[in-house]
Amino acid sequence: MLKGVTFAMLVAVASCTCDFPPRFWCDSKAIARQCGVEFLCARQSWVDESEVQPVKLDLYMESLCPDCIEFVTKMLYPTWKKFMGTGIMSLKLYPYGNAKEVQDGATGMWNFTCQHGKQECAGNLIENCVQKYTDYDVEKYFPIFNCIESSKDPVKAASKCVSSAGLDWNVIQKCSSGAEGNKLMHETAVATDNLDPKHKYVPWIVVNGIHTETIQQEAQDNLPKLLCDTYKGMKPAQCQNYDEKTKLRVTYRED
């Protein structure tokens, strides 16, 4: 705060010419200029844009988990689409969740047991292979994930979702049913098992390397708001119209 100037005084002066509530004043230089708080925002809020990092969001999930499907299709994917191209968000998905693995001493292969049965293991393997064959480019693999997870039978729909995205389904199928997919899912299992704190349920949401129950619930309730509140750079225009009424409340979890 500027010396001798209180926030109340600032509000009183700015309210005469400002069309935005105080929480938006420092979101852009145009708004700050209109509201007469450009100097204050420069001192208090704006940082070197070249040093600003996107909000890093990691989602640990399962292909057939009802809560994961709900979060991915109703909150995460729409939010990701809304903010695409803004640089506000860095996203990675880990399809494994509450699965367990045991290595076969004779073959070196991993045997997976998934919470929702063999079909879920098949779905997890497919999604791990999709990531590999899209070079882990979220802009390529996330639409495929969303297509799969939005289907009534995700595993059955996978071939169509993969082919529609321009990938060779035969390549993905070979990967998911062989040693390559086995290795990929083991790597995802290791990443999941190395979480600190250990995950207790899925979806398990980590923001900038941190998981807390508050972060988890805020992400599930209103991910756009969490992103905008967490991002340290100049807020994109999308941050000016997130709607509290569009919350998604997840009412149960897969423990």
Short mmCIF file of N, CA and C in Angstrom, two decimals, residues 40-155:
data_model
loop_
_atom_site.label_atom_id
_atom_site.label_comp_id
_atom_site.label_asym_id
_atom_site.label_seq_id
_atom_site.Cartn_x
_atom_site.Cartn_y
_atom_site.Cartn_z
N LEU A 40 0.01 1.61 -8.07
CA LEU A 40 -0.10 0.69 -6.93
C LEU A 40 0.00 -0.76 -7.40
N CYS A 41 -0.70 -1.09 -8.47
CA CYS A 41 -0.66 -2.47 -8.98
C CYS A 41 0.74 -2.85 -9.44
N ALA A 42 1.44 -1.90 -10.05
CA ALA A 42 2.79 -2.17 -10.50
C ALA A 42 3.69 -2.50 -9.33
N ARG A 43 3.49 -1.82 -8.23
CA ARG A 43 4.31 -2.03 -7.03
C ARG A 43 3.93 -3.31 -6.29
N GLN A 44 2.64 -3.59 -6.27
CA GLN A 44 2.15 -4.66 -5.41
C GLN A 44 1.94 -5.99 -6.13
N SER A 45 1.52 -5.97 -7.39
CA SER A 45 1.01 -7.18 -8.01
C SER A 45 1.76 -7.65 -9.24
N TRP A 46 2.28 -6.76 -10.03
CA TRP A 46 2.83 -7.16 -11.30
C TRP A 46 4.28 -7.61 -11.15
N VAL A 47 4.59 -8.66 -11.81
CA VAL A 47 5.94 -9.20 -11.77
C VAL A 47 6.46 -9.29 -13.19
N ASP A 48 7.73 -9.58 -13.32
CA ASP A 48 8.33 -9.75 -14.65
C ASP A 48 7.68 -10.95 -15.31
N GLU A 49 6.94 -10.71 -16.39
CA GLU A 49 6.19 -11.78 -17.05
C GLU A 49 7.10 -12.89 -17.56
N SER A 50 8.36 -12.55 -17.85
CA SER A 50 9.29 -13.57 -18.34
C SER A 50 9.64 -14.57 -17.26
N GLU A 51 9.40 -14.21 -16.00
CA GLU A 51 9.72 -15.10 -14.89
C GLU A 51 8.50 -15.84 -14.34
N VAL A 52 7.34 -15.53 -14.85
CA VAL A 52 6.11 -16.15 -14.34
C VAL A 52 5.97 -17.57 -14.88
N GLN A 53 5.67 -18.49 -14.00
CA GLN A 53 5.47 -19.87 -14.38
C GLN A 53 3.97 -20.20 -14.38
N PRO A 54 3.52 -21.08 -15.26
CA PRO A 54 2.12 -21.50 -15.23
C PRO A 54 1.82 -22.28 -13.96
N VAL A 55 0.57 -22.29 -13.57
CA VAL A 55 0.15 -23.12 -12.45
C VAL A 55 0.26 -24.58 -12.88
N LYS A 56 1.03 -25.35 -12.15
CA LYS A 56 1.27 -26.76 -12.50
C LYS A 56 0.23 -27.62 -11.80
N LEU A 57 -0.59 -28.30 -12.58
CA LEU A 57 -1.62 -29.17 -12.03
C LEU A 57 -1.37 -30.60 -12.48
N ASP A 58 -1.22 -31.50 -11.52
CA ASP A 58 -1.05 -32.92 -11.79
C ASP A 58 -2.26 -33.67 -11.26
N LEU A 59 -2.84 -34.51 -12.12
CA LEU A 59 -4.02 -35.29 -11.73
C LEU A 59 -3.68 -36.77 -11.75
N TYR A 60 -3.85 -37.40 -10.60
CA TYR A 60 -3.67 -38.84 -10.47
C TYR A 60 -5.06 -39.46 -10.49
N MET A 61 -5.29 -40.38 -11.43
CA MET A 61 -6.64 -40.81 -11.76
C MET A 61 -6.69 -42.29 -12.14
N GLU A 62 -7.90 -42.77 -12.40
CA GLU A 62 -8.15 -44.10 -12.94
C GLU A 62 -9.15 -43.99 -14.08
N SER A 63 -9.05 -44.88 -15.05
CA SER A 63 -9.89 -44.75 -16.24
C SER A 63 -11.37 -45.01 -15.98
N LEU A 64 -11.72 -45.81 -14.97
CA LEU A 64 -13.12 -46.13 -14.73
C LEU A 64 -13.63 -45.62 -13.38
N CYS A 65 -12.86 -44.83 -12.71
CA CYS A 65 -13.29 -44.25 -11.42
C CYS A 65 -14.39 -43.22 -11.66
N PRO A 66 -15.57 -43.39 -11.06
CA PRO A 66 -16.67 -42.43 -11.29
C PRO A 66 -16.31 -40.99 -10.94
N ASP A 67 -15.62 -40.79 -9.82
CA ASP A 67 -15.24 -39.43 -9.44
C ASP A 67 -14.23 -38.82 -10.41
N CYS A 68 -13.30 -39.65 -10.89
CA CYS A 68 -12.32 -39.17 -11.87
C CYS A 68 -13.02 -38.76 -13.16
N ILE A 69 -13.94 -39.58 -13.61
CA ILE A 69 -14.69 -39.27 -14.83
C ILE A 69 -15.45 -37.97 -14.67
N GLU A 70 -16.09 -37.80 -13.52
CA GLU A 70 -16.86 -36.58 -13.27
C GLU A 70 -15.96 -35.35 -13.25
N PHE A 71 -14.83 -35.45 -12.56
CA PHE A 71 -13.93 -34.30 -12.47
C PHE A 71 -13.31 -33.97 -13.83
N VAL A 72 -12.86 -35.00 -14.53
CA VAL A 72 -12.21 -34.77 -15.82
C VAL A 72 -13.17 -34.16 -16.84
N THR A 73 -14.37 -34.72 -16.95
CA THR A 73 -15.28 -34.30 -18.02
C THR A 73 -16.07 -33.05 -17.69
N LYS A 74 -16.36 -32.82 -16.41
CA LYS A 74 -17.21 -31.68 -16.05
C LYS A 74 -16.45 -30.47 -15.53
N MET A 75 -15.24 -30.67 -15.03
CA MET A 75 -14.49 -29.55 -14.48
C MET A 75 -13.15 -29.34 -15.17
N LEU A 76 -12.31 -30.37 -15.20
CA LEU A 76 -10.94 -30.19 -15.69
C LEU A 76 -10.88 -29.91 -17.18
N TYR A 77 -11.53 -30.72 -17.99
CA TYR A 77 -11.44 -30.52 -19.43
C TYR A 77 -12.07 -29.18 -19.87
N PRO A 78 -13.27 -28.84 -19.39
CA PRO A 78 -13.82 -27.52 -19.76
C PRO A 78 -12.92 -26.36 -19.32
N THR A 79 -12.32 -26.48 -18.14
CA THR A 79 -11.42 -25.43 -17.66
C THR A 79 -10.18 -25.35 -18.54
N TRP A 80 -9.61 -26.49 -18.85
CA TRP A 80 -8.42 -26.53 -19.71
C TRP A 80 -8.72 -25.91 -21.07
N LYS A 81 -9.87 -26.23 -21.65
CA LYS A 81 -10.27 -25.65 -22.92
C LYS A 81 -10.43 -24.14 -22.81
N LYS A 82 -11.03 -23.70 -21.73
CA LYS A 82 -11.29 -22.28 -21.53
C LYS A 82 -9.99 -21.48 -21.47
N PHE A 83 -8.97 -22.04 -20.81
CA PHE A 83 -7.72 -21.31 -20.60
C PHE A 83 -6.63 -21.69 -21.60
N MET A 84 -6.96 -22.52 -22.58
CA MET A 84 -5.95 -22.94 -23.56
C MET A 84 -5.36 -21.73 -24.27
N GLY A 85 -4.06 -21.70 -24.37
CA GLY A 85 -3.38 -20.62 -25.05
C GLY A 85 -3.05 -19.43 -24.18
N THR A 86 -3.50 -19.43 -22.92
CA THR A 86 -3.23 -18.29 -22.04
C THR A 86 -1.91 -18.43 -21.30
N GLY A 87 -1.39 -19.65 -21.22
CA GLY A 87 -0.15 -19.87 -20.49
C GLY A 87 -0.32 -19.94 -19.00
N ILE A 88 -1.56 -19.97 -18.52
CA ILE A 88 -1.81 -19.94 -17.09
C ILE A 88 -1.67 -21.32 -16.45
N MET A 89 -1.73 -22.39 -17.26
CA MET A 89 -1.87 -23.73 -16.70
C MET A 89 -0.95 -24.72 -17.40
N SER A 90 -0.28 -25.56 -16.60
CA SER A 90 0.51 -26.69 -17.10
C SER A 90 -0.11 -27.95 -16.51
N LEU A 91 -0.51 -28.88 -17.37
CA LEU A 91 -1.30 -30.03 -16.92
C LEU A 91 -0.64 -31.35 -17.30
N LYS A 92 -0.69 -32.30 -16.36
CA LYS A 92 -0.26 -33.67 -16.65
C LYS A 92 -1.17 -34.65 -15.93
N LEU A 93 -1.54 -35.73 -16.61
CA LEU A 93 -2.41 -36.75 -16.05
C LEU A 93 -1.64 -38.05 -15.86
N TYR A 94 -1.97 -38.74 -14.76
CA TYR A 94 -1.30 -39.99 -14.41
C TYR A 94 -2.36 -41.09 -14.27
N PRO A 95 -2.59 -41.90 -15.31
CA PRO A 95 -3.62 -42.93 -15.25
C PRO A 95 -3.12 -44.20 -14.55
N TYR A 96 -3.43 -44.30 -13.26
CA TYR A 96 -3.05 -45.47 -12.47
C TYR A 96 -3.90 -45.55 -11.20
N GLY A 97 -3.85 -44.49 -10.40
CA GLY A 97 -4.73 -44.37 -9.23
C GLY A 97 -4.46 -45.37 -8.13
N ASN A 98 -5.50 -46.12 -7.75
CA ASN A 98 -5.43 -47.04 -6.63
C ASN A 98 -5.03 -48.45 -7.04
N ALA A 99 -4.46 -48.59 -8.20
CA ALA A 99 -4.03 -49.91 -8.67
C ALA A 99 -2.84 -50.41 -7.84
N LYS A 100 -2.58 -51.69 -7.95
CA LYS A 100 -1.44 -52.32 -7.29
C LYS A 100 -0.63 -53.07 -8.35
N GLU A 101 0.66 -53.22 -8.11
CA GLU A 101 1.50 -53.94 -9.05
C GLU A 101 2.44 -54.89 -8.32
N VAL A 102 2.69 -56.03 -8.96
CA VAL A 102 3.63 -57.03 -8.46
C VAL A 102 4.46 -57.51 -9.65
N GLN A 103 5.76 -57.54 -9.49
CA GLN A 103 6.62 -57.94 -10.60
C GLN A 103 6.78 -59.45 -10.64
N ASP A 104 6.70 -59.98 -11.84
CA ASP A 104 6.92 -61.39 -12.08
C ASP A 104 8.43 -61.63 -12.14
N GLY A 105 8.94 -62.40 -11.20
CA GLY A 105 10.38 -62.62 -11.13
C GLY A 105 10.94 -63.32 -12.33
N ALA A 106 10.13 -64.12 -12.99
CA ALA A 106 10.61 -64.88 -14.14
C ALA A 106 10.69 -64.05 -15.41
N THR A 107 9.69 -63.20 -15.63
CA THR A 107 9.62 -62.44 -16.88
C THR A 107 10.04 -60.98 -16.72
N GLY A 108 9.98 -60.49 -15.48
CA GLY A 108 10.27 -59.08 -15.25
C GLY A 108 9.08 -58.18 -15.53
N MET A 109 8.01 -58.74 -16.04
CA MET A 109 6.80 -57.96 -16.32
C MET A 109 6.05 -57.67 -15.03
N TRP A 110 5.22 -56.64 -15.08
CA TRP A 110 4.43 -56.24 -13.91
C TRP A 110 3.00 -56.72 -14.07
N ASN A 111 2.47 -57.30 -13.01
CA ASN A 111 1.06 -57.71 -12.97
C ASN A 111 0.29 -56.65 -12.20
N PHE A 112 -0.73 -56.10 -12.84
CA PHE A 112 -1.50 -55.00 -12.24
C PHE A 112 -2.87 -55.50 -11.78
N THR A 113 -3.27 -55.00 -10.62
CA THR A 113 -4.62 -55.23 -10.12
C THR A 113 -5.26 -53.87 -9.93
N CYS A 114 -6.36 -53.63 -10.62
CA CYS A 114 -6.99 -52.31 -10.60
C CYS A 114 -8.28 -52.32 -9.78
N GLN A 115 -8.58 -51.17 -9.22
CA GLN A 115 -9.71 -51.06 -8.30
C GLN A 115 -11.03 -51.48 -8.94
N HIS A 116 -11.21 -51.14 -10.19
CA HIS A 116 -12.47 -51.45 -10.88
C HIS A 116 -12.32 -52.60 -11.87
N GLY A 117 -11.33 -53.46 -11.61
CA GLY A 117 -11.21 -54.68 -12.39
C GLY A 117 -10.32 -54.58 -13.61
N LYS A 118 -10.33 -55.68 -14.39
CA LYS A 118 -9.45 -55.80 -15.55
C LYS A 118 -9.72 -54.73 -16.61
N GLN A 119 -10.98 -54.33 -16.75
CA GLN A 119 -11.29 -53.31 -17.75
C GLN A 119 -10.64 -51.98 -17.42
N GLU A 120 -10.57 -51.68 -16.14
CA GLU A 120 -9.91 -50.43 -15.75
C GLU A 120 -8.41 -50.51 -16.03
N CYS A 121 -7.80 -51.65 -15.76
CA CYS A 121 -6.38 -51.82 -16.11
C CYS A 121 -6.18 -51.63 -17.61
N ALA A 122 -7.09 -52.17 -18.40
CA ALA A 122 -7.00 -52.01 -19.86
C ALA A 122 -7.09 -50.53 -20.23
N GLY A 123 -8.02 -49.81 -19.60
CA GLY A 123 -8.18 -48.38 -19.87
C GLY A 123 -6.95 -47.59 -19.45
N ASN A 124 -6.41 -47.90 -18.28
CA ASN A 124 -5.20 -47.21 -17.81
C ASN A 124 -4.03 -47.43 -18.78
N LEU A 125 -3.88 -48.68 -19.23
CA LEU A 125 -2.80 -48.99 -20.16
C LEU A 125 -2.97 -48.24 -21.47
N ILE A 126 -4.18 -48.19 -21.98
CA ILE A 126 -4.45 -47.46 -23.21
C ILE A 126 -4.08 -45.99 -23.05
N GLU A 127 -4.49 -45.39 -21.96
CA GLU A 127 -4.23 -43.96 -21.75
C GLU A 127 -2.74 -43.68 -21.58
N ASN A 128 -2.02 -44.58 -20.92
CA ASN A 128 -0.57 -44.41 -20.83
C ASN A 128 0.08 -44.48 -22.21
N CYS A 129 -0.41 -45.38 -23.06
CA CYS A 129 0.14 -45.49 -24.41
C CYS A 129 -0.23 -44.30 -25.28
N VAL A 130 -1.43 -43.78 -25.11
CA VAL A 130 -1.84 -42.58 -25.83
C VAL A 130 -0.90 -41.42 -25.50
N GLN A 131 -0.55 -41.27 -24.24
CA GLN A 131 0.38 -40.22 -23.86
C GLN A 131 1.72 -40.40 -24.57
N LYS A 132 2.22 -41.64 -24.58
CA LYS A 132 3.52 -41.91 -25.21
C LYS A 132 3.48 -41.56 -26.70
N TYR A 133 2.42 -41.94 -27.38
CA TYR A 133 2.38 -41.76 -28.83
C TYR A 133 1.82 -40.40 -29.26
N THR A 134 1.61 -39.53 -28.30
CA THR A 134 1.37 -38.11 -28.60
C THR A 134 2.51 -37.27 -28.03
N ASP A 135 3.63 -37.95 -27.72
CA ASP A 135 4.83 -37.27 -27.19
C ASP A 135 4.52 -36.50 -25.92
N TYR A 136 3.58 -37.01 -25.14
CA TYR A 136 3.18 -36.40 -23.87
C TYR A 136 2.75 -34.94 -24.04
N ASP A 137 2.24 -34.64 -25.22
CA ASP A 137 1.73 -33.30 -25.51
C ASP A 137 0.27 -33.26 -25.06
N VAL A 138 0.00 -32.51 -24.00
CA VAL A 138 -1.34 -32.51 -23.41
C VAL A 138 -2.39 -32.00 -24.40
N GLU A 139 -2.00 -31.13 -25.30
CA GLU A 139 -2.96 -30.63 -26.28
C GLU A 139 -3.40 -31.72 -27.25
N LYS A 140 -2.60 -32.77 -27.37
CA LYS A 140 -2.94 -33.89 -28.24
C LYS A 140 -3.62 -35.02 -27.47
N TYR A 141 -3.12 -35.32 -26.28
CA TYR A 141 -3.67 -36.49 -25.59
C TYR A 141 -4.89 -36.20 -24.72
N PHE A 142 -5.03 -34.97 -24.21
CA PHE A 142 -6.15 -34.72 -23.31
C PHE A 142 -7.50 -34.80 -24.02
N PRO A 143 -7.64 -34.29 -25.25
CA PRO A 143 -8.92 -34.48 -25.95
C PRO A 143 -9.27 -35.97 -26.14
N ILE A 144 -8.26 -36.81 -26.33
CA ILE A 144 -8.51 -38.24 -26.45
C ILE A 144 -8.97 -38.80 -25.11
N PHE A 145 -8.31 -38.41 -24.04
CA PHE A 145 -8.73 -38.84 -22.71
C PHE A 145 -10.18 -38.43 -22.44
N ASN A 146 -10.49 -37.19 -22.78
CA ASN A 146 -11.84 -36.70 -22.52
C ASN A 146 -12.87 -37.48 -23.33
N CYS A 147 -12.53 -37.80 -24.57
CA CYS A 147 -13.41 -38.61 -25.41
C CYS A 147 -13.64 -39.98 -24.78
N ILE A 148 -12.57 -40.59 -24.31
CA ILE A 148 -12.67 -41.90 -23.67
C ILE A 148 -13.51 -41.83 -22.41
N GLU A 149 -13.18 -40.87 -21.55
CA GLU A 149 -13.85 -40.78 -20.24
C GLU A 149 -15.30 -40.32 -20.35
N SER A 150 -15.64 -39.66 -21.44
CA SER A 150 -17.02 -39.19 -21.63
C SER A 150 -17.95 -40.29 -22.14
N SER A 151 -17.39 -41.42 -22.51
CA SER A 151 -18.18 -42.50 -23.12
C SER A 151 -18.82 -43.39 -22.05
N LYS A 152 -19.93 -44.00 -22.42
CA LYS A 152 -20.60 -44.92 -21.50
C LYS A 152 -19.73 -46.13 -21.21
N ASP A 153 -19.00 -46.58 -22.21
CA ASP A 153 -18.06 -47.69 -22.05
C ASP A 153 -16.69 -47.18 -22.51
N PRO A 154 -15.90 -46.58 -21.60
CA PRO A 154 -14.65 -45.94 -21.99
C PRO A 154 -13.68 -46.85 -22.74
N VAL A 155 -13.51 -48.08 -22.28
CA VAL A 155 -12.55 -48.98 -22.93
C VAL A 155 -13.00 -49.33 -24.34
#
